[in-house]
Short mmCIF file of C-alpha atoms and ligand atoms in Angstrom, two decimals:
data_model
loop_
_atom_site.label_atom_id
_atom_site.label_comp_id
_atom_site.label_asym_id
_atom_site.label_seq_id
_atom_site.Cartn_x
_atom_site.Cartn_y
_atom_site.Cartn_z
CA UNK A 1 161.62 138.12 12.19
CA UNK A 2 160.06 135.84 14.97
CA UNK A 3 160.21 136.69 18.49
CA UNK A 4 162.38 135.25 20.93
CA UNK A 5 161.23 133.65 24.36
CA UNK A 6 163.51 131.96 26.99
CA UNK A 7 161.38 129.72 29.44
CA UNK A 8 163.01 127.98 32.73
CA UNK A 9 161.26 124.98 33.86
CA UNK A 10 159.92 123.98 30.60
CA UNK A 11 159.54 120.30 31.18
CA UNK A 12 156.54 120.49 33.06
CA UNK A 13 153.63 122.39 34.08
CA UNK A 14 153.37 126.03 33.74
CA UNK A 15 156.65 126.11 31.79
CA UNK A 16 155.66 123.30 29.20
CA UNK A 17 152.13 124.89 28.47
CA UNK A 18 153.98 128.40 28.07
CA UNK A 19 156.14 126.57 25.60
CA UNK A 20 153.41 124.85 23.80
CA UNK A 21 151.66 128.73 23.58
CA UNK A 22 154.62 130.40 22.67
CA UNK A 23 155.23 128.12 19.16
CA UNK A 24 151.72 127.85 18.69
CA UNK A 25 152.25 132.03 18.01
CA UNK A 26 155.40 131.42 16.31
CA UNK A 27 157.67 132.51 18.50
CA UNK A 28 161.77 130.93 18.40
CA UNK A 29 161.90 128.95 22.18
CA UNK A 30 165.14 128.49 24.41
CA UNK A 31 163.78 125.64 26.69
CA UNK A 32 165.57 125.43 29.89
CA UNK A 33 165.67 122.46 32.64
CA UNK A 34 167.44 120.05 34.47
CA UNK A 35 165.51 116.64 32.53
CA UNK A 36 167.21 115.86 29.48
CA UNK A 37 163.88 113.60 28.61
CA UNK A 38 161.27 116.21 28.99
CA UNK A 39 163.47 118.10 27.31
CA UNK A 40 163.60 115.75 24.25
CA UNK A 41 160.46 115.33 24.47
CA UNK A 42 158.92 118.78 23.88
CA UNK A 43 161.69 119.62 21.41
CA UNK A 44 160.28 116.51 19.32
CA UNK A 45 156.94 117.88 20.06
CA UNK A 46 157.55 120.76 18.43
CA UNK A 47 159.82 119.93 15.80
CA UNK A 48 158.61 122.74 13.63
CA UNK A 49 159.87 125.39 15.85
CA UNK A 50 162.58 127.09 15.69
CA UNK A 51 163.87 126.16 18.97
CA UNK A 52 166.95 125.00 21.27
CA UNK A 53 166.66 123.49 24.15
CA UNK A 54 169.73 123.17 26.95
CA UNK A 55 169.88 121.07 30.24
CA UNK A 56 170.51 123.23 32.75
CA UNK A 57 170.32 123.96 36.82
CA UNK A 58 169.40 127.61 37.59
CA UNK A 59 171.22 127.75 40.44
CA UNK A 60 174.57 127.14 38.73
CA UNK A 61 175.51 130.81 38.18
CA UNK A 62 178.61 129.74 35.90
CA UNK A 63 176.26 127.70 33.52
CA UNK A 64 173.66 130.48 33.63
CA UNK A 65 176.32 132.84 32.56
CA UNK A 66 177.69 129.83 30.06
CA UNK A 67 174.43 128.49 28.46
CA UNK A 68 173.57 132.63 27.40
CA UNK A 69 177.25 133.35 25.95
CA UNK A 70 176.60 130.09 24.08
CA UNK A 71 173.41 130.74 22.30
CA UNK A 72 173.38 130.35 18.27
CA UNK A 73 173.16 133.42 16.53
CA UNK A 74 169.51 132.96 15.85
CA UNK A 75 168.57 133.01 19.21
CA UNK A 76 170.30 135.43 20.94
CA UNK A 77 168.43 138.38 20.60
CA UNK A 78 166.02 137.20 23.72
CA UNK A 79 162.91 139.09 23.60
CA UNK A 80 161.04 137.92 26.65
CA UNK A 81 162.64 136.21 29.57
CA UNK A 82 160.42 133.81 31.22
CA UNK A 83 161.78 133.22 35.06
CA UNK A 84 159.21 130.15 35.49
CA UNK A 85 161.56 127.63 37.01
CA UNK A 86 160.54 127.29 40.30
CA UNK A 87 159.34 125.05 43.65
CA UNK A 88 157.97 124.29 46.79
CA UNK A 89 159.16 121.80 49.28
CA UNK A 90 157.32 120.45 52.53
CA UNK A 91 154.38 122.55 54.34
CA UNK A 92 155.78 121.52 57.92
CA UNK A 93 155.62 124.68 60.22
CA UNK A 94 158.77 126.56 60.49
CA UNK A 95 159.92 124.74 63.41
CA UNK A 96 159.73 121.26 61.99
CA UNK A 97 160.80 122.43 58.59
CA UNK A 98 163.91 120.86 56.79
CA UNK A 99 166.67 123.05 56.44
CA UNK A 100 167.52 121.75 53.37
CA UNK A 101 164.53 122.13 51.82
CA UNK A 102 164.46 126.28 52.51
CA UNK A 103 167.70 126.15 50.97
CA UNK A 104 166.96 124.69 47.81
CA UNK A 105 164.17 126.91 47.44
CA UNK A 106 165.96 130.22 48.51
CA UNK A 107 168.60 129.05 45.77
CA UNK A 108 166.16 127.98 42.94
CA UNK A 109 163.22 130.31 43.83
CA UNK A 110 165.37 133.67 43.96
CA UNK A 111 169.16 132.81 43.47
CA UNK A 112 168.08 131.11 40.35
CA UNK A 113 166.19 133.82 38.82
CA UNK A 114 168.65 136.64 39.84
CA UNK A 115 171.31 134.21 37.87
CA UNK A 116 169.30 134.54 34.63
CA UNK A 117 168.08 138.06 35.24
CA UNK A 118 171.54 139.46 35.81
CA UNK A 119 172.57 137.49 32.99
CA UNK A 120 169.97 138.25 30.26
CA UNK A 121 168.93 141.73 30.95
CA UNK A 122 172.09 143.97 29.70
CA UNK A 123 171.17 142.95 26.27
CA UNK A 124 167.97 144.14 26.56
CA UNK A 125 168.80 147.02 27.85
CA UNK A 126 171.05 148.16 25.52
CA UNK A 127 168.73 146.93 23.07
CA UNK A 128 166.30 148.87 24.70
CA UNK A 129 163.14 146.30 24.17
CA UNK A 130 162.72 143.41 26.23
CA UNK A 131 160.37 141.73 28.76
CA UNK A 132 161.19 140.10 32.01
CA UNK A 133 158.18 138.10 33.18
CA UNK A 134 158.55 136.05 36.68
CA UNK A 135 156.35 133.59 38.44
CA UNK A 136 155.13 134.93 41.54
CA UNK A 137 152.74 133.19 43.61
CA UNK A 138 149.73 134.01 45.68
CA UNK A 139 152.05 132.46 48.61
CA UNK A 140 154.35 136.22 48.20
CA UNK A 141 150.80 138.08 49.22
CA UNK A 142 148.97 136.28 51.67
CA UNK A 143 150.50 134.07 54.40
CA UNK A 144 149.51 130.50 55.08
CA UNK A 145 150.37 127.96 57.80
CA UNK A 146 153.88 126.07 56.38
CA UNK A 147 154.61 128.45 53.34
CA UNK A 148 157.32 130.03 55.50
CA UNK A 149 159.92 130.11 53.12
CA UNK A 150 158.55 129.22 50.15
CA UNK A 151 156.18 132.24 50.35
CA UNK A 152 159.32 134.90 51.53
CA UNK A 153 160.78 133.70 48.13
CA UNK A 154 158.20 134.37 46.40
CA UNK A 155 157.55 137.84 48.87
CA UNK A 156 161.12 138.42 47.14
CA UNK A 157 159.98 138.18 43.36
CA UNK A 158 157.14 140.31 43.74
CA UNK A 159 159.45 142.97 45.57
CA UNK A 160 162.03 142.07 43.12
CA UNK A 161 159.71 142.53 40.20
CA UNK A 162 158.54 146.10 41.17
CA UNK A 163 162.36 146.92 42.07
CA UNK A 164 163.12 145.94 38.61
CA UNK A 165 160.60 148.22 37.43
CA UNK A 166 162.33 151.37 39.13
CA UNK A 167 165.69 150.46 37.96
CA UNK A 168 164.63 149.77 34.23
CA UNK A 169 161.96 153.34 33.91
CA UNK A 170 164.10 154.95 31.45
CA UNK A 171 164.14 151.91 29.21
CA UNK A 172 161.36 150.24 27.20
CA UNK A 173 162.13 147.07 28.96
CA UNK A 174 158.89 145.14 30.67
CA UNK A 175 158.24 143.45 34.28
CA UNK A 176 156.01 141.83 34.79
CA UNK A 177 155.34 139.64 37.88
CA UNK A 178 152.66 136.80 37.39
CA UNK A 179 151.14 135.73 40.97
CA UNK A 180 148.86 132.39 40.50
CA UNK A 181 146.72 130.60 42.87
CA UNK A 182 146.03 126.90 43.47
CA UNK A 183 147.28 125.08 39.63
CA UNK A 184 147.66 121.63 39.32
CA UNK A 185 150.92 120.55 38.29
CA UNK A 186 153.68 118.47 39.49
CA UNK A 187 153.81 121.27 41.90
CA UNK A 188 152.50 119.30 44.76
CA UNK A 189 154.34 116.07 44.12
CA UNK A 190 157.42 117.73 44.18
CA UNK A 191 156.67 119.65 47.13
CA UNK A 192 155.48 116.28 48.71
CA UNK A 193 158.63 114.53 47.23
CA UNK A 194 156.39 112.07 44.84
CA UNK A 195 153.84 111.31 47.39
CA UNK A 196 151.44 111.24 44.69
CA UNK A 197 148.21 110.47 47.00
CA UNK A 198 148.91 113.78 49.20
CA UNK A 199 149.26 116.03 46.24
CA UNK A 200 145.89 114.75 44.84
CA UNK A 201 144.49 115.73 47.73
CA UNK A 202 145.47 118.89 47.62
CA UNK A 203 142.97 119.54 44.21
CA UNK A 204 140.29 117.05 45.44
CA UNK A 205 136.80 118.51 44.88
CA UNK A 206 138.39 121.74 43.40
CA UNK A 207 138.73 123.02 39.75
CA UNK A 208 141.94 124.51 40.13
CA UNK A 209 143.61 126.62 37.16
CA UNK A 210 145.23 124.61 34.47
CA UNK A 211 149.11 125.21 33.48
CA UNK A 212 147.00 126.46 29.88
CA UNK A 213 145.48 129.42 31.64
CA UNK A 214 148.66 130.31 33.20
CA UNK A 215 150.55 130.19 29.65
CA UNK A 216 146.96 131.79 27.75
CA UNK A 217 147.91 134.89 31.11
CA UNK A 218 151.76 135.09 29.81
CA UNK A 219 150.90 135.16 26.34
CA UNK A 220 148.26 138.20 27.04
CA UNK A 221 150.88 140.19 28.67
CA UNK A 222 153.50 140.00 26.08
CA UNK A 223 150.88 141.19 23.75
CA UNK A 224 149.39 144.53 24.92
CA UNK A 225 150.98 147.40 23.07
CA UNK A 226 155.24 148.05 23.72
CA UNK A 227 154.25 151.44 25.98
CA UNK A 228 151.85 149.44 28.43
CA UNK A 229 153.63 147.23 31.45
CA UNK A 230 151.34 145.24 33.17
CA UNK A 231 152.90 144.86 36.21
CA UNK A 232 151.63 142.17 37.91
CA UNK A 233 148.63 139.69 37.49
CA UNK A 234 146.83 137.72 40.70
CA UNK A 235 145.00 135.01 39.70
CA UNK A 236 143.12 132.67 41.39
CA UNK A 237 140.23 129.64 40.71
CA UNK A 238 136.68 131.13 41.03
CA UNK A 239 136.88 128.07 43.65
CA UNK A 240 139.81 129.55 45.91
CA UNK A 241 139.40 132.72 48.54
CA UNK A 242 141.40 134.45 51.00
CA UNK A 243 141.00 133.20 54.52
CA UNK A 244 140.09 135.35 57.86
CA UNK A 245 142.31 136.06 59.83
CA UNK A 246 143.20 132.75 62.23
CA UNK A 247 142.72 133.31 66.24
CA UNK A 248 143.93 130.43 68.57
CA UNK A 249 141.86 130.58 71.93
CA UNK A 250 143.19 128.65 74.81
CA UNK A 251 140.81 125.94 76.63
CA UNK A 252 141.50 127.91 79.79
CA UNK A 253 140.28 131.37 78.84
CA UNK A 254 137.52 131.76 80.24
CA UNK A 255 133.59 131.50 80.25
CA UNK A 256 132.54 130.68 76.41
CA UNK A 257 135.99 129.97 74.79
CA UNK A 258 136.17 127.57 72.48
CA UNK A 259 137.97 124.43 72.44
CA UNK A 260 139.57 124.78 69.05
CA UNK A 261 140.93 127.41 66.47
CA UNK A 262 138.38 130.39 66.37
CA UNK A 263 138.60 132.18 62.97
CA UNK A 264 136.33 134.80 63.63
CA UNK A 265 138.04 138.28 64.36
P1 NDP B 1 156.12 122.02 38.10
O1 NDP B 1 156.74 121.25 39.21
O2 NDP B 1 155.15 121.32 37.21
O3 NDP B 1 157.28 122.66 37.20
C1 NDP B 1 158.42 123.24 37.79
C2 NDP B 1 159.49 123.42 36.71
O4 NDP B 1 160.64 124.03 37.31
C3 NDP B 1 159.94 122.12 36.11
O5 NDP B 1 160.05 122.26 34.71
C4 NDP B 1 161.33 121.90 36.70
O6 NDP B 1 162.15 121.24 35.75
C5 NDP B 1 161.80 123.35 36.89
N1 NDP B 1 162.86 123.46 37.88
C6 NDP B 1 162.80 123.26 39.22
N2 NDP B 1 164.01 123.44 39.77
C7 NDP B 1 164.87 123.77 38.76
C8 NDP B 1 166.24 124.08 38.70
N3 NDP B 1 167.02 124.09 39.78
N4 NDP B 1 166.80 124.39 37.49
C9 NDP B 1 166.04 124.37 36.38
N5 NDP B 1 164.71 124.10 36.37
C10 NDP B 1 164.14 123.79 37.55
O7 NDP B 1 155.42 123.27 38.79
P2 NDP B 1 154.63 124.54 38.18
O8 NDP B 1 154.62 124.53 36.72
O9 NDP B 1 153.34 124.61 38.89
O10 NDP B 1 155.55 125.70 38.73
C11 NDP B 1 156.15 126.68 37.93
C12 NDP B 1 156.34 127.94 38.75
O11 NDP B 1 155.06 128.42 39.15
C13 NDP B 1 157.13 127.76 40.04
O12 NDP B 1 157.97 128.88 40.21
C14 NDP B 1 156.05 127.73 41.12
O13 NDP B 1 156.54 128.18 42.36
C15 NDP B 1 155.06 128.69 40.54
N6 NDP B 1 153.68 128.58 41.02
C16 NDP B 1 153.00 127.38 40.97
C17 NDP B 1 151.69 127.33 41.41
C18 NDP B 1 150.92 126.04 41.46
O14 NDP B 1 149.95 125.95 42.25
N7 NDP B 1 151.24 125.05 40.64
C19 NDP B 1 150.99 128.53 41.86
C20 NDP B 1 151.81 129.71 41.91
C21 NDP B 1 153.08 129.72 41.46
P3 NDP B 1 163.24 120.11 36.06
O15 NDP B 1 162.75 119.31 37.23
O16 NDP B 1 163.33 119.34 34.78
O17 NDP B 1 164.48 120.89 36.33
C1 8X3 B 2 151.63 127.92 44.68
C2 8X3 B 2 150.31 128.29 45.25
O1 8X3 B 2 148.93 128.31 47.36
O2 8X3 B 2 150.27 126.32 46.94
O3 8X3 B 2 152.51 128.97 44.74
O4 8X3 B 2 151.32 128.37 47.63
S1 8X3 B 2 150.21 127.81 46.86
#
């Protein structure tokens, strides 16, 4: 019998492609997210896969809880749990930053997946075979000026992920936390809210990774053999690097300082 794989955020981006991957292997798909059209749209896409496809908010605990107790027969064996669903919003600094912005993505970013993790992982436990695989970011290893909080969520599903792995050691259930670089998406104009010109400038003159190299990067580590975990994957464009470490010198300190930021250590 076919595999089973849920995604979150499958109408766009990373999500999508992971879909697209997934029934290319035949796998069965439970497509999660909150546009109905997207939604429609892939499902039509992919009409010969087995698949069902629900509109749903992560963050609503109830309908997490609802949507999995509600699964046809067929698919409710879940064999991999993608956690994918996911977002950034603004890149003021943490002084300017709006409130409500940090709380949607401490709500979507970790509420959300705790929801469906909580919710999805007793059965494979007591199934004893499963695979939880989140989407980390490069933003939970390496700070940045204005990922405040959307890099401490994703500081939390990296920790998460390896906690994960300490609870679930006597089980043959997999972690696996995924931790991308700069991917062009609709990540930017959502974290931009549809400023469409800003988020293009954010991959100008770059060739950043592709939602298809994420999904070809979930696919691989489904497939190693059941006793091997690969427990997490950084990934970044050949054209991305980490920065040095940022020193502000003040116009007034002294013979040779420079008027400006000085990155050199
Ligand atoms: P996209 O904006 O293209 O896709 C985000 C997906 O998340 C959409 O399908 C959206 O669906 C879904 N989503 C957002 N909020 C909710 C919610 N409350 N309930 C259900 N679904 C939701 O971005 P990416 O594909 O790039 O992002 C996917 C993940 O990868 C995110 O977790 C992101 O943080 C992470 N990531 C992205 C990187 C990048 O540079 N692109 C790099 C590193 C990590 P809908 O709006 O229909 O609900
Ligand atoms: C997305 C990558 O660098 O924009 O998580 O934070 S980055």
């Amino acid at each position: 019998m076919s595999k089973t794989i849920l995604i979150t955020g499958a109408t766009s981006g990373f999500g999508r492609a992971c879909a697209e991957r997934f029934a290319r292997e035949g796998w069965r798909l439970i497509i999660i997210g909150r546009r109905q059209k997207r939604l429609d749209e892939l499902a039509g896409r992919l009409a010969a896969t087995p698949l069902h496809a629900v509109r749903l908010d992560v963050r609503d605990r109830d309908r997490v809880r609802a949507m999995v107790r509600a699964l046809p027969p067929a698919f409710r064996q879940i064999d991999v749990l993608l956690n994918n669903a996911g977002l950034a919003l603004g890149l003021e600094g943490a002084h300017e930053a709006d409130p409500d912005d940090w709380e949607t993505m401490i709500d979507t970013n970790i509420k959300g997946l705790c929801h469906l993790t909580r919710t999805i992982l007793p059965g494979m436990v007591e199934r004893d075979r499963g695979h939880i695989i989140n989407m980390g970011s490069v933003a939970g290893i390496y700070p940045y000026p204005g990922a405040n909080v959307y890099g401490g969520t994703k500081a939390f599903v990296r920790q998460f992920s390896r906690n994960l792995i300490a609870d679930l050691v006597a089980t043959r259930v997999r972690v696996t936390n995924i931790e991308p670089g700069l991917a062009e998406s609709e990540f930017s104009i959502v974290r931009f809210h549809g400023d469409r010109t800003r988020a293009d400038q954010v991959y100008q003159g770059t060739e950043p990774l592709t939602p298809d190299d994420i999904a070809e990067i979930v696919h691989w580590v489904t497939s190693v053999p059941p006793h091997v975990n690969i427990n997490s994957v950084e990934v970044m464009p050949v054209c991305q690097g980490c920065a040095p470490f940022a020193i502000h010198r003040r116009r007034d300190a002294g013979p040779g300082s420079r008027d400006r930021d000085d990155q050199s250590p």
